[in-house]
mmCIF file of C-alpha atoms in Angstrom:
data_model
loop_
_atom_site.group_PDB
_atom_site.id
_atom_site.type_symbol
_atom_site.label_atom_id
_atom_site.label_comp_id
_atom_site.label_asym_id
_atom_site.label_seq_id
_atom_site.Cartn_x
_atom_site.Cartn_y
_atom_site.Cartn_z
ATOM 1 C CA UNK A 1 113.495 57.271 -8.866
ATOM 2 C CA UNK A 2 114.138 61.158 -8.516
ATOM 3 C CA UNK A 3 112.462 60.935 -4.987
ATOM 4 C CA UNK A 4 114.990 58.507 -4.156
ATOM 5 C CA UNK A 5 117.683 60.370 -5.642
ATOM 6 C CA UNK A 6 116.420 63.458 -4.083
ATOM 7 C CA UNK A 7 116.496 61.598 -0.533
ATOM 8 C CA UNK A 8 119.540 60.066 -0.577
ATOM 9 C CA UNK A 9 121.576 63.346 -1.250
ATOM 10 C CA UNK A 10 119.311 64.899 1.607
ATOM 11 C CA UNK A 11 120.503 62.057 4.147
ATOM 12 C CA UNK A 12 123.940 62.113 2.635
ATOM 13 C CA UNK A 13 123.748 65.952 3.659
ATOM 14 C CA UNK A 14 123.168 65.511 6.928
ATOM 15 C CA UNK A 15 125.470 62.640 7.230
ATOM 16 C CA UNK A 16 128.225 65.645 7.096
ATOM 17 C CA UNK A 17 127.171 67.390 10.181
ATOM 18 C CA UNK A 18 129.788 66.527 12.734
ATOM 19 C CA UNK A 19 127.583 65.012 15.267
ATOM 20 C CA UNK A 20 125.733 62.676 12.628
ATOM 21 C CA UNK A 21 129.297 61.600 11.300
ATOM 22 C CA UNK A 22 129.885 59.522 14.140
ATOM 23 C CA UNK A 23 127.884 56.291 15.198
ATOM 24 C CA UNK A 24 125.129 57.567 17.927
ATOM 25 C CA UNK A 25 126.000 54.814 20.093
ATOM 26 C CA UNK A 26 129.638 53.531 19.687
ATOM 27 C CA UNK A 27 130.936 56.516 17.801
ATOM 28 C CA UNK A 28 132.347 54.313 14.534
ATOM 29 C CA UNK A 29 133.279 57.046 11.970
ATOM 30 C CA UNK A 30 131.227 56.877 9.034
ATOM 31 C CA UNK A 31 127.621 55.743 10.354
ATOM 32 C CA UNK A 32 125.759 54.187 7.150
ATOM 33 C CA UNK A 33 122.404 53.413 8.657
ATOM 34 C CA UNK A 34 119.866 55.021 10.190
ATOM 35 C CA UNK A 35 117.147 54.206 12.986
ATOM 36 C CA UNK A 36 114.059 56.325 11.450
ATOM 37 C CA UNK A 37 112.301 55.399 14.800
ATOM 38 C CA UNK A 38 114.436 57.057 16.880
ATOM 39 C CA UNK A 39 115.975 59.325 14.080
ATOM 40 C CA UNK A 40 119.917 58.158 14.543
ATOM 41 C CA UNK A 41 122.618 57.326 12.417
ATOM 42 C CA UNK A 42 124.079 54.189 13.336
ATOM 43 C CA UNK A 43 126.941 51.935 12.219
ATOM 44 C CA UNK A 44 126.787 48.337 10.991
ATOM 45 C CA UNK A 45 127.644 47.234 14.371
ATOM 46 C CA UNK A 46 124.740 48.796 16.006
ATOM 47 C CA UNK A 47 121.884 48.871 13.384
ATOM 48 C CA UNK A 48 121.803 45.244 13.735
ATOM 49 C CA UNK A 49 121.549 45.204 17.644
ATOM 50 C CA UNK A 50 118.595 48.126 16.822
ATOM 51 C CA UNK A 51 117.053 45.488 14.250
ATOM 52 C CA UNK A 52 116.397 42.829 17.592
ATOM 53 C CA UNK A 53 114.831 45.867 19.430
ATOM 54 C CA UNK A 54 112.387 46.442 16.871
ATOM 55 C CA UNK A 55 113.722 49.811 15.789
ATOM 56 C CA UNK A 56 112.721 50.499 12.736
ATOM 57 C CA UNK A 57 115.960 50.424 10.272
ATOM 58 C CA UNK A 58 117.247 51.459 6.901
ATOM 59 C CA UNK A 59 120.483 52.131 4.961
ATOM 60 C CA UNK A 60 121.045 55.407 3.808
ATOM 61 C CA UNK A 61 122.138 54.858 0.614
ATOM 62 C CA UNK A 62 120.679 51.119 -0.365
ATOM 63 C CA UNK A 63 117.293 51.147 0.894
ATOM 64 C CA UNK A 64 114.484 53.262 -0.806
ATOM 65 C CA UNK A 65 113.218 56.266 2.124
ATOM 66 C CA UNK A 66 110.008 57.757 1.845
ATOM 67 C CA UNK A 67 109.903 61.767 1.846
ATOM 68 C CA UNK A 68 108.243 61.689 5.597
ATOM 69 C CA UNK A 69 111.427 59.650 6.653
ATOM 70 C CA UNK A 70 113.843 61.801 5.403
ATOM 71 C CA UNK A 71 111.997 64.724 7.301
ATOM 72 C CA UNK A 72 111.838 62.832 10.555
ATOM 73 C CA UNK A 73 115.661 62.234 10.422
ATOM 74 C CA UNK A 74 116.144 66.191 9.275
ATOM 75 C CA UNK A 75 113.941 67.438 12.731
ATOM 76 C CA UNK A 76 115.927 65.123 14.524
ATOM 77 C CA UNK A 77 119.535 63.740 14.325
ATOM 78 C CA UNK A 78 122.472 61.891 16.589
ATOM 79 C CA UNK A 79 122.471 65.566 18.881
ATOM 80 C CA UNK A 80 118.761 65.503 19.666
ATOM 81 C CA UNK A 81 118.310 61.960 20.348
ATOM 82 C CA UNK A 82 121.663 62.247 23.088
ATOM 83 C CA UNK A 83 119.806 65.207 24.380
ATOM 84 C CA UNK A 84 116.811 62.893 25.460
ATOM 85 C CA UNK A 85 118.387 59.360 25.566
ATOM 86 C CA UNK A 86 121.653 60.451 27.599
ATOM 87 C CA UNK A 87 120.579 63.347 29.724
ATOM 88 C CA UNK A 88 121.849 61.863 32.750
ATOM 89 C CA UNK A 89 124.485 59.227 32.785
ATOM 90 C CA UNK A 90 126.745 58.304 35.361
ATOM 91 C CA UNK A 91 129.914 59.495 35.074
ATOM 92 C CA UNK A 92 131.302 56.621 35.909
ATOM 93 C CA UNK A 93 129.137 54.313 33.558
ATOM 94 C CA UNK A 94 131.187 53.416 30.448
ATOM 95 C CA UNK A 95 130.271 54.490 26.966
ATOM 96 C CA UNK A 96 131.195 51.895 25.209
ATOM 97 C CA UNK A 97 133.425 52.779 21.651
ATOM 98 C CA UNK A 98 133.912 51.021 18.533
ATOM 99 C CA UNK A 99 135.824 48.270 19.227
ATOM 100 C CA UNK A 100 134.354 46.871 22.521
ATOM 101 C CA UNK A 101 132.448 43.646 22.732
ATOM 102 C CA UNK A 102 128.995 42.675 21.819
ATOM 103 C CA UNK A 103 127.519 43.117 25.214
ATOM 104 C CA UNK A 104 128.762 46.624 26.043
ATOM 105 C CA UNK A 105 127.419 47.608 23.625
ATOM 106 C CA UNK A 106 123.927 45.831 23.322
ATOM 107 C CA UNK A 107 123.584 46.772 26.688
ATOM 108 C CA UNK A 108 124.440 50.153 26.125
ATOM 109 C CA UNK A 109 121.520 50.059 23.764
ATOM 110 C CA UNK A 110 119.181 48.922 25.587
ATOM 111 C CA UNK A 111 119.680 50.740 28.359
ATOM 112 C CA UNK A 112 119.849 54.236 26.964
ATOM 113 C CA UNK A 113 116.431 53.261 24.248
ATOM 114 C CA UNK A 114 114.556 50.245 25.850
ATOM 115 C CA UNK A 115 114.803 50.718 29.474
ATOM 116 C CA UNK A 116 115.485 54.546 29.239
ATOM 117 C CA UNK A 117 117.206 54.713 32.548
ATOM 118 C CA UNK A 118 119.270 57.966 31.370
ATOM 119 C CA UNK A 119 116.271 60.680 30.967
ATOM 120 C CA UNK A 120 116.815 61.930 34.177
ATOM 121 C CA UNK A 121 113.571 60.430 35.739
ATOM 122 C CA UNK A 122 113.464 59.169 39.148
ATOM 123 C CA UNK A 123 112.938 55.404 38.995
ATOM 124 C CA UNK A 124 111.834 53.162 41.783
ATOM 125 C CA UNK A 125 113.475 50.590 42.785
ATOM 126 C CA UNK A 126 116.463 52.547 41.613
ATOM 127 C CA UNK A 127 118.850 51.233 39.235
ATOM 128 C CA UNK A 128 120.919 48.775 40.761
ATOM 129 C CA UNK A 129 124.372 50.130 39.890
ATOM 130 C CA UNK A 130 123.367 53.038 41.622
ATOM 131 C CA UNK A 131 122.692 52.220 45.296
ATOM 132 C CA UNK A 132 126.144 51.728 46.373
ATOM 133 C CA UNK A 133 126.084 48.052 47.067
ATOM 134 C CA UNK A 134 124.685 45.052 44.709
ATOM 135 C CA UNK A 135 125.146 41.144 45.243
ATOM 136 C CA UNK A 136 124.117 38.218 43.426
ATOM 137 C CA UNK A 137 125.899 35.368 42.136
ATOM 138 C CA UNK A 138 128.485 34.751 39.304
ATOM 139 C CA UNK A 139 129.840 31.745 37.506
ATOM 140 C CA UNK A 140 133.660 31.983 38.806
ATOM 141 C CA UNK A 141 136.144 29.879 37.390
ATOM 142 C CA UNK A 142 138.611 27.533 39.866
ATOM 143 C CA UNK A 143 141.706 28.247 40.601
ATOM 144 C CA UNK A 144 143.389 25.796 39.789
ATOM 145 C CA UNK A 145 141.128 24.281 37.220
ATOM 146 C CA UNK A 146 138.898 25.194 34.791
ATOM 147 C CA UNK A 147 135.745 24.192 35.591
ATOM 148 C CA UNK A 148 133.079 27.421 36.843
ATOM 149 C CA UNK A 149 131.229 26.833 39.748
ATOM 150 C CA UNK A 150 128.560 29.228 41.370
ATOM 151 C CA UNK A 151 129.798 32.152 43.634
ATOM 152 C CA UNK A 152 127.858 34.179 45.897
ATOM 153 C CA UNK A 153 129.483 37.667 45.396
ATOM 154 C CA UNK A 154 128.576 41.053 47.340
ATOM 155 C CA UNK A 155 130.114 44.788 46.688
ATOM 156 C CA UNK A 156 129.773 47.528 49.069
ATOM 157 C CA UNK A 157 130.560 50.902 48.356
ATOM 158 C CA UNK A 158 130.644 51.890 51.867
ATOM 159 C CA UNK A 159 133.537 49.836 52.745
ATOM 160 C CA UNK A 160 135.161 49.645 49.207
ATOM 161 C CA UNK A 161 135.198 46.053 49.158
ATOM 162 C CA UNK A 162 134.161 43.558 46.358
ATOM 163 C CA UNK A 163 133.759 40.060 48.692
ATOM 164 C CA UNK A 164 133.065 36.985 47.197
ATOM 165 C CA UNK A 165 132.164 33.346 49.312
ATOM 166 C CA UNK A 166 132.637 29.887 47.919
ATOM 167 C CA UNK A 167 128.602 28.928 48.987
ATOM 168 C CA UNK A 168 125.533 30.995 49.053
ATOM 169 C CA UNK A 169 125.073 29.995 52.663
ATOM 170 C CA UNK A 170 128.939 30.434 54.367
ATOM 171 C CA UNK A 171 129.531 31.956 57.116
ATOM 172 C CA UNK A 172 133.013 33.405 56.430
ATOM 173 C CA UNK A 173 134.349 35.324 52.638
ATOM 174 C CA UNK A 174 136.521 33.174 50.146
ATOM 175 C CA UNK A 175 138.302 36.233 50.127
ATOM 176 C CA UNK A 176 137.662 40.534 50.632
ATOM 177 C CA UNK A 177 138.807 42.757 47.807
ATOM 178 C CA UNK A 178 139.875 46.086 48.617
ATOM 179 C CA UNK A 179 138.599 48.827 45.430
ATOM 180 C CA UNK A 180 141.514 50.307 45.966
ATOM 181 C CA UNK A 181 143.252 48.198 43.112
ATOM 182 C CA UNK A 182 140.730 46.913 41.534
ATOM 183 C CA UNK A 183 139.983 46.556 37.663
ATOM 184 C CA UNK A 184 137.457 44.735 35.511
ATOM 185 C CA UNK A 185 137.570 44.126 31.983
ATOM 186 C CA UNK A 186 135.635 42.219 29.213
ATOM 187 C CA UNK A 187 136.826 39.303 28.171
ATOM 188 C CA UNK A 188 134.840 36.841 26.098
ATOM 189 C CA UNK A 189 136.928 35.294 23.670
ATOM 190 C CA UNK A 190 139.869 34.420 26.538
ATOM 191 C CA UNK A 191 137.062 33.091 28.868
ATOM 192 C CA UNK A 192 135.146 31.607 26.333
ATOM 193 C CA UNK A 193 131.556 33.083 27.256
ATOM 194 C CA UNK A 194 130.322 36.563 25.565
ATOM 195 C CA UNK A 195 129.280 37.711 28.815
ATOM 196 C CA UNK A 196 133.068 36.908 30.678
ATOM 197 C CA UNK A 197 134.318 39.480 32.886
ATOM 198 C CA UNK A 198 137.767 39.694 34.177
ATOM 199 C CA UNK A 199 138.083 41.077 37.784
ATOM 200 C CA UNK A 200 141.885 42.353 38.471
ATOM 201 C CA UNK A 201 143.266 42.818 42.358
ATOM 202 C CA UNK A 202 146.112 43.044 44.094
ATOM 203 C CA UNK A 203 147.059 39.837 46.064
ATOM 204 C CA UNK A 204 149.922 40.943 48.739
ATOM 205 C CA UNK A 205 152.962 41.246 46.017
ATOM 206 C CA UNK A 206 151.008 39.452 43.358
ATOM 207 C CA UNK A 207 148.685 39.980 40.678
ATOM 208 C CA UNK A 208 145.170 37.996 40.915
ATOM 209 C CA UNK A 209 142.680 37.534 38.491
ATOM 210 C CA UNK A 210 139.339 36.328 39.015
ATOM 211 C CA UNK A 211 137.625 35.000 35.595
ATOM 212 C CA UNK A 212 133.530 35.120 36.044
ATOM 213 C CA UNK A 213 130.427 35.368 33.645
ATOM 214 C CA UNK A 214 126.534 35.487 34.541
ATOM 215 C CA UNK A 215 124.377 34.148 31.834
ATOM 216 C CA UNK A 216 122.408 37.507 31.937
ATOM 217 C CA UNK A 217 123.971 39.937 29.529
ATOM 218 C CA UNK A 218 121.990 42.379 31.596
ATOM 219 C CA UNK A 219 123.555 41.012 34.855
ATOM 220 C CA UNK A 220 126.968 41.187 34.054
ATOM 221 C CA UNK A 221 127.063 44.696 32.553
ATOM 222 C CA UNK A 222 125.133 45.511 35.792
ATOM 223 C CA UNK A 223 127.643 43.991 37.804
ATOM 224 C CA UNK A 224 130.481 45.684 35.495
ATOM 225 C CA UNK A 225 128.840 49.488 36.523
ATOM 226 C CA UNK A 226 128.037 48.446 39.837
ATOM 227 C CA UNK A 227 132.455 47.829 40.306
ATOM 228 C CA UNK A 228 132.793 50.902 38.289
ATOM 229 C CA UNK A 229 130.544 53.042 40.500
ATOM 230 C CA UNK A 230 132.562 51.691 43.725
ATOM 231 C CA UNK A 231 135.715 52.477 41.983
ATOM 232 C CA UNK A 232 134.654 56.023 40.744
ATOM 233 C CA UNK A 233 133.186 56.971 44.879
ATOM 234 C CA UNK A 234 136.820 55.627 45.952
ATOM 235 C CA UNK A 235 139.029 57.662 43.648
ATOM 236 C CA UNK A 236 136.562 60.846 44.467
ATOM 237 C CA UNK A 237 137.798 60.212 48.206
ATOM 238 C CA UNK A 238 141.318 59.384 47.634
ATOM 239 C CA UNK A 239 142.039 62.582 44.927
ATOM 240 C CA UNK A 240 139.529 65.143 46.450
ATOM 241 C CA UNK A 241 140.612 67.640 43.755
ATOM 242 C CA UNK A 242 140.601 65.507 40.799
ATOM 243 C CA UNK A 243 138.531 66.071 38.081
ATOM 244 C CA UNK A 244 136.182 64.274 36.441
ATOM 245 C CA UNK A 245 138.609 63.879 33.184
ATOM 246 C CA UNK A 246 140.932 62.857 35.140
ATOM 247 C CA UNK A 247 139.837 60.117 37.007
ATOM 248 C CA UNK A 248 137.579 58.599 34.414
ATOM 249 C CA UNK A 249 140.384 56.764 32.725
ATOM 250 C CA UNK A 250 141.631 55.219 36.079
ATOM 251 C CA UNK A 251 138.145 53.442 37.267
ATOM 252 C CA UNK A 252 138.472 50.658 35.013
ATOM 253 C CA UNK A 253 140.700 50.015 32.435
ATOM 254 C CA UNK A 254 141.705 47.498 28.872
ATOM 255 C CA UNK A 255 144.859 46.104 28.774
ATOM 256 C CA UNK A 256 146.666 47.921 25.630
ATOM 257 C CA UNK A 257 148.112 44.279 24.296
ATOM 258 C CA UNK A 258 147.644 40.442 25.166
ATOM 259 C CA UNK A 259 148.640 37.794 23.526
ATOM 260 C CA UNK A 260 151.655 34.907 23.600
ATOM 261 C CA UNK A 261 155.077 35.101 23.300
ATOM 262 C CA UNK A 262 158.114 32.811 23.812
ATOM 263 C CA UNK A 263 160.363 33.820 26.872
ATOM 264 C CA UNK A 264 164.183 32.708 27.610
ATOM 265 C CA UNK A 265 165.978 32.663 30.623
ATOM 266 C CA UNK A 266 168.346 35.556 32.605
ATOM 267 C CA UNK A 267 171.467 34.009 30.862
ATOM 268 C CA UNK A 268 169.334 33.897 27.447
ATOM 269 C CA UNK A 269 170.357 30.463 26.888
ATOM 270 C CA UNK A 270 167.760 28.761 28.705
ATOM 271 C CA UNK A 271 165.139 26.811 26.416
ATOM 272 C CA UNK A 272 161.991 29.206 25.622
ATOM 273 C CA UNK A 273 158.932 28.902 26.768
ATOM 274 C CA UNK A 274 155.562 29.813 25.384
ATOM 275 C CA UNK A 275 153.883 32.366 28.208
ATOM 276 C CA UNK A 276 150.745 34.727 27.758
ATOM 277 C CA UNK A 277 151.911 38.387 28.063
ATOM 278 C CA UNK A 278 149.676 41.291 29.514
ATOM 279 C CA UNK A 279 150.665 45.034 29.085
ATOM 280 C CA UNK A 280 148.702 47.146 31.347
ATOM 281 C CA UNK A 281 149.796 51.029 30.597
ATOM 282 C CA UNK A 282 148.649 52.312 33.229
ATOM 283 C CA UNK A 283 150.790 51.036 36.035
ATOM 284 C CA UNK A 284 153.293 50.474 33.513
ATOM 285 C CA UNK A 285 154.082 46.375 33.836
ATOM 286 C CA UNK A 286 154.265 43.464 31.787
ATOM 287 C CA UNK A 287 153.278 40.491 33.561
ATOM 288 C CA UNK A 288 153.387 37.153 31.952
ATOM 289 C CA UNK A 289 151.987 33.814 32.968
ATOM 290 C CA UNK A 290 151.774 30.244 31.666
ATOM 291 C CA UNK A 291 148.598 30.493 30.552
ATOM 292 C CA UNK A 292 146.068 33.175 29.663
ATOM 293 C CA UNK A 293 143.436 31.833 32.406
ATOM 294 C CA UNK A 294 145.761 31.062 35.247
ATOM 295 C CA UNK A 295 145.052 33.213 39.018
ATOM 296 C CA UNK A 296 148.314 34.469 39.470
ATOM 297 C CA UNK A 297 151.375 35.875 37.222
ATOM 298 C CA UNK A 298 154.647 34.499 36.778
ATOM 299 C CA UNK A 299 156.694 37.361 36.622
ATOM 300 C CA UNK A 300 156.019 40.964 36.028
ATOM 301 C CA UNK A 301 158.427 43.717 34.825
ATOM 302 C CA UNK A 302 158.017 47.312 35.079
ATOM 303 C CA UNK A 303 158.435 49.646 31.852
ATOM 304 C CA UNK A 304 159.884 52.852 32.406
ATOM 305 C CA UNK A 305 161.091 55.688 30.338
ATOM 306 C CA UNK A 306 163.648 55.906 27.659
ATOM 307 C CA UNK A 307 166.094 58.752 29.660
ATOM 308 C CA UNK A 308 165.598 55.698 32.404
ATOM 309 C CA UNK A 309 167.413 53.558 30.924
ATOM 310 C CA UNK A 310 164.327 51.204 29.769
ATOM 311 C CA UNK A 311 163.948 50.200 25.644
ATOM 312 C CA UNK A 312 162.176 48.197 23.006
ATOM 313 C CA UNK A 313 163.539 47.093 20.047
ATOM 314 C CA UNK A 314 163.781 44.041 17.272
ATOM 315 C CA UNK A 315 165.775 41.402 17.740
ATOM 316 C CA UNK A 316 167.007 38.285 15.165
ATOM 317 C CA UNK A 317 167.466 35.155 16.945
ATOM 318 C CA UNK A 318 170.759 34.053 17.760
ATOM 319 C CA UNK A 319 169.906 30.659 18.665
ATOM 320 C CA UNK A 320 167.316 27.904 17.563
ATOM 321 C CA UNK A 321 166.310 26.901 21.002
ATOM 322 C CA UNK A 322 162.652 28.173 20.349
ATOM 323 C CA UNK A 323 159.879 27.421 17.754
ATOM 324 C CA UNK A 324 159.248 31.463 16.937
ATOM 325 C CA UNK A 325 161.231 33.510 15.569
ATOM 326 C CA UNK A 326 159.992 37.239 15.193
ATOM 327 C CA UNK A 327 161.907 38.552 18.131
ATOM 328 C CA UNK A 328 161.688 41.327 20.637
ATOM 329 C CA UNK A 329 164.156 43.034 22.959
ATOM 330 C CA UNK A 330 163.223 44.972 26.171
ATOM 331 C CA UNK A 331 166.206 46.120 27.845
ATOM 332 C CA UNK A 332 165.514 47.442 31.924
ATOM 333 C CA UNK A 333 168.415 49.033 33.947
ATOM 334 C CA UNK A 334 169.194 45.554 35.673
ATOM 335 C CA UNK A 335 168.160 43.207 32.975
ATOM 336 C CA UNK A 336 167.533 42.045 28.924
ATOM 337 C CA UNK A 337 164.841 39.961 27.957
ATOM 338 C CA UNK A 338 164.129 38.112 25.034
ATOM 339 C CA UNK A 339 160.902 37.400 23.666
ATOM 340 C CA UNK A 340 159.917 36.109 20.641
ATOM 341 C CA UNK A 341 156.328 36.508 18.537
ATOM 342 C CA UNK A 342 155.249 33.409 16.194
ATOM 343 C CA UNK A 343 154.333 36.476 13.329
ATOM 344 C CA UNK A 344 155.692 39.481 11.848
ATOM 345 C CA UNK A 345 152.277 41.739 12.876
ATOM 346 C CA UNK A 346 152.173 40.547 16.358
ATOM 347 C CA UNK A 347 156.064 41.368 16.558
ATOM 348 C CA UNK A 348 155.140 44.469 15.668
ATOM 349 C CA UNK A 349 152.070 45.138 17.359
ATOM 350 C CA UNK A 350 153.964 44.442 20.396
ATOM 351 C CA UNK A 351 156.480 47.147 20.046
ATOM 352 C CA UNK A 352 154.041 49.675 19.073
ATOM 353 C CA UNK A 353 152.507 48.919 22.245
ATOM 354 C CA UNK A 354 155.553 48.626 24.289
ATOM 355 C CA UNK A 355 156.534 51.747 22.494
ATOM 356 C CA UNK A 356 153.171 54.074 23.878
ATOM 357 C CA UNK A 357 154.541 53.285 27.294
ATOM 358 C CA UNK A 358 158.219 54.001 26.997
ATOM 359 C CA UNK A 359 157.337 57.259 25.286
ATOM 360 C CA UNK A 360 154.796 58.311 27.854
ATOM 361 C CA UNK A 361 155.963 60.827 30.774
ATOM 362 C CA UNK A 362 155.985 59.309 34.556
ATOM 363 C CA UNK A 363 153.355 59.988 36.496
ATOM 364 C CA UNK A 364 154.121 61.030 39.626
ATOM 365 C CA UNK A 365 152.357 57.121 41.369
ATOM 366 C CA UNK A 366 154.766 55.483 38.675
ATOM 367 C CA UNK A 367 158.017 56.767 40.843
ATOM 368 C CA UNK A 368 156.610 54.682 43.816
ATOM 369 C CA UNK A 369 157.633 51.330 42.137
ATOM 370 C CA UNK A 370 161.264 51.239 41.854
ATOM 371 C CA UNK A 371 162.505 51.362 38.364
ATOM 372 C CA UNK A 372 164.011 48.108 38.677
ATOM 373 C CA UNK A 373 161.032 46.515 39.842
ATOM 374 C CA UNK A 374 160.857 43.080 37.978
ATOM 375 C CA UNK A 375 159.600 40.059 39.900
ATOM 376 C CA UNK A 376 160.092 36.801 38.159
ATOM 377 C CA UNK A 377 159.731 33.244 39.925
ATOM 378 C CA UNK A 378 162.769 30.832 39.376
ATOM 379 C CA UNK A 379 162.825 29.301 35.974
ATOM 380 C CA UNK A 380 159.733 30.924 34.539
#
């Protein structure tokens, strides 16, 4: 019992050294497990996706650690292990944090411990984000219905193009996607698959989205780094003298709040209608369709700056024409919306959100879209 005692403080020590107090793979504050294989703290989150890789596991302060144990960890550490394990990433692969999905981070995992394709070694073949062009095939859903069907897509970094063709064997593209405005983001629970990916372009004056998965958690990710590597060569080109810290945030990118909210008319006395909002900070616009899986947006609004005459604010309903009633106000130079939120938290989430963007500076690409950019269809 003193042994254990005696260990525990020892771990608990070391736990307070500022790179141990951090998760070693998704950097979750407050890591309470350790791998004593590869001599890492870990978080909940992650100890169990080192458990399926046969990494030895324990908890720091529940499980009983032998006096050899505690000096493995002590000789190693979170620092050491990112010495070996993450020598040479990508910049432009993504480290996935805290909060991301499942197989970001698995992958992460296995990538850095299993398949160790970050020591710096030369591998052969090379690692297939890396060569600069990747195809393969991905489950796409229809546009107009929801039903996934097999897609032959292909990505060249040469050309900066993401192409995808309805059959394996056609002779002509379903459709070529310039990098230039590209984005990709994880999303399993809207697409209903843990590996779904969501790829984002620009369509003329409209928004697309593309909704795929690959049964392969290894695939997708692949296919997600493969994008981001395009997207990182083409931002090099375009902003020679960017940095690295810089451009980084702009390959690919979460969108800071989803989720539905009820939408009136220009005259606010239309009936309201239940649409699926998307705030994407970084271009500053809040698109909204009729559902959170359809191709193309219904309307989009741009969010500028306070001392623009843009705002966001609670609002009580005036009128009983809609089911929610948790209500928000965004007021643009030309035009007030309404929107309301079926709760109190997502009311409020939604204004903290809205509020990051109307309190954030214009960057210099934001004074390109006209600050009364809104483009609505008729009676959306």
């Amino acid at each position: 019992m003193a042994n254990h005692e005696r260990n525990k403080r020892l771990l608990l020590e070391l736990l307070k050294r500022p790179v141990n107090g951090r998760c070693a793979d998704c950097g979750a504050p407050d890591p309470q497990w350790a791998s004593y294989k590869l001599g890492v703290f870990v978080c909940l989150n992650c100890s169990g996706i080192h458990r399926s890789l046969c990494s030895r596991v324990k908890s720091v302060t529940l499980d009983f650690w032998e006096d050899e144990l505690v000096e493995f960890m002590k000789s190693n550490g979170n620092d050491s292990a990112k010495a070996l394990f993450e020598k040479a990433v990508p910049a432009y692969y993504y480290r996935p944090q805290e909060h991301d999905c499942a197989v970001l981070r698995e992958q992460w995992i296995r990538a850095k411990y299993e398949r160790m394709e970050f020591t710096g070694e030369t591998k052969y073949p090379p690692i297939s984000y890396t060569t600069g062009f990747y195809e393969g095939v991905l489950w796409k859903k229809g546009k107009e219905n929801t039903q996934f069907l097999k897609r032959k897509f292909v990505l060249s970094e040469r050309d900066f193009t993401l192409t995808y063709y309805n059959k394996e064997d056609s002779k002509g593209p379903k459709a070529i996607i310039s990098i230039k405005d590209l984005n990709a983001t994880f999303q399993p629970e809207k697409i209903g698959h843990p590996q779904g990916l969501q790829i984002i372009y620009q369509d003329g004056s409209h928004t697309r989205n593309l909704y795929v998965y690959h049964k392969s958690p290894e695939e997708i990710v692949t296919w997600f780094n493969a994008i981001r590597a395009a997207r990182y060569a083409y931002l090099r080109m375009a902003y020679p003298t960017g940095s690295d810290e810089g451009l980084i945030p702009k390959i690919t990118r979460n969108y800071l709040k989803e989720g539905y909210m009820e939408k009136t008319g220009p005259l606010q006395k239309e009936q309201f209608k239940k649409r699926w909002f998307v705030l994407d900070s970084q271009n500053r616009k809040l698109l909204y369709f009729k559902d959170q899986l359809d191709a193309e947006e219904l309307g989009v609004i741009f969010i500028g700056t306070e001392n623009k005459g843009y705002s966001a604010k609670e609002c009580v309903p005036q009128h009983g024409r809609g089911k929610w009633k948790c209500g928000v106000t965004v007021d643009t130079p030309q035009r007030r919306f309404i929107f309301m939120c079926e709760q109190e938290g997502e009311q409020k989430e939604w204004l903290d959100a809205l509020s990051q963007v109307l309190s954030r500076p214009m960057a210099p690409q934001d004074y390109a879209t006209p600050w009364h950019y809104i483009h609505v269809k008729p009676c959306c």
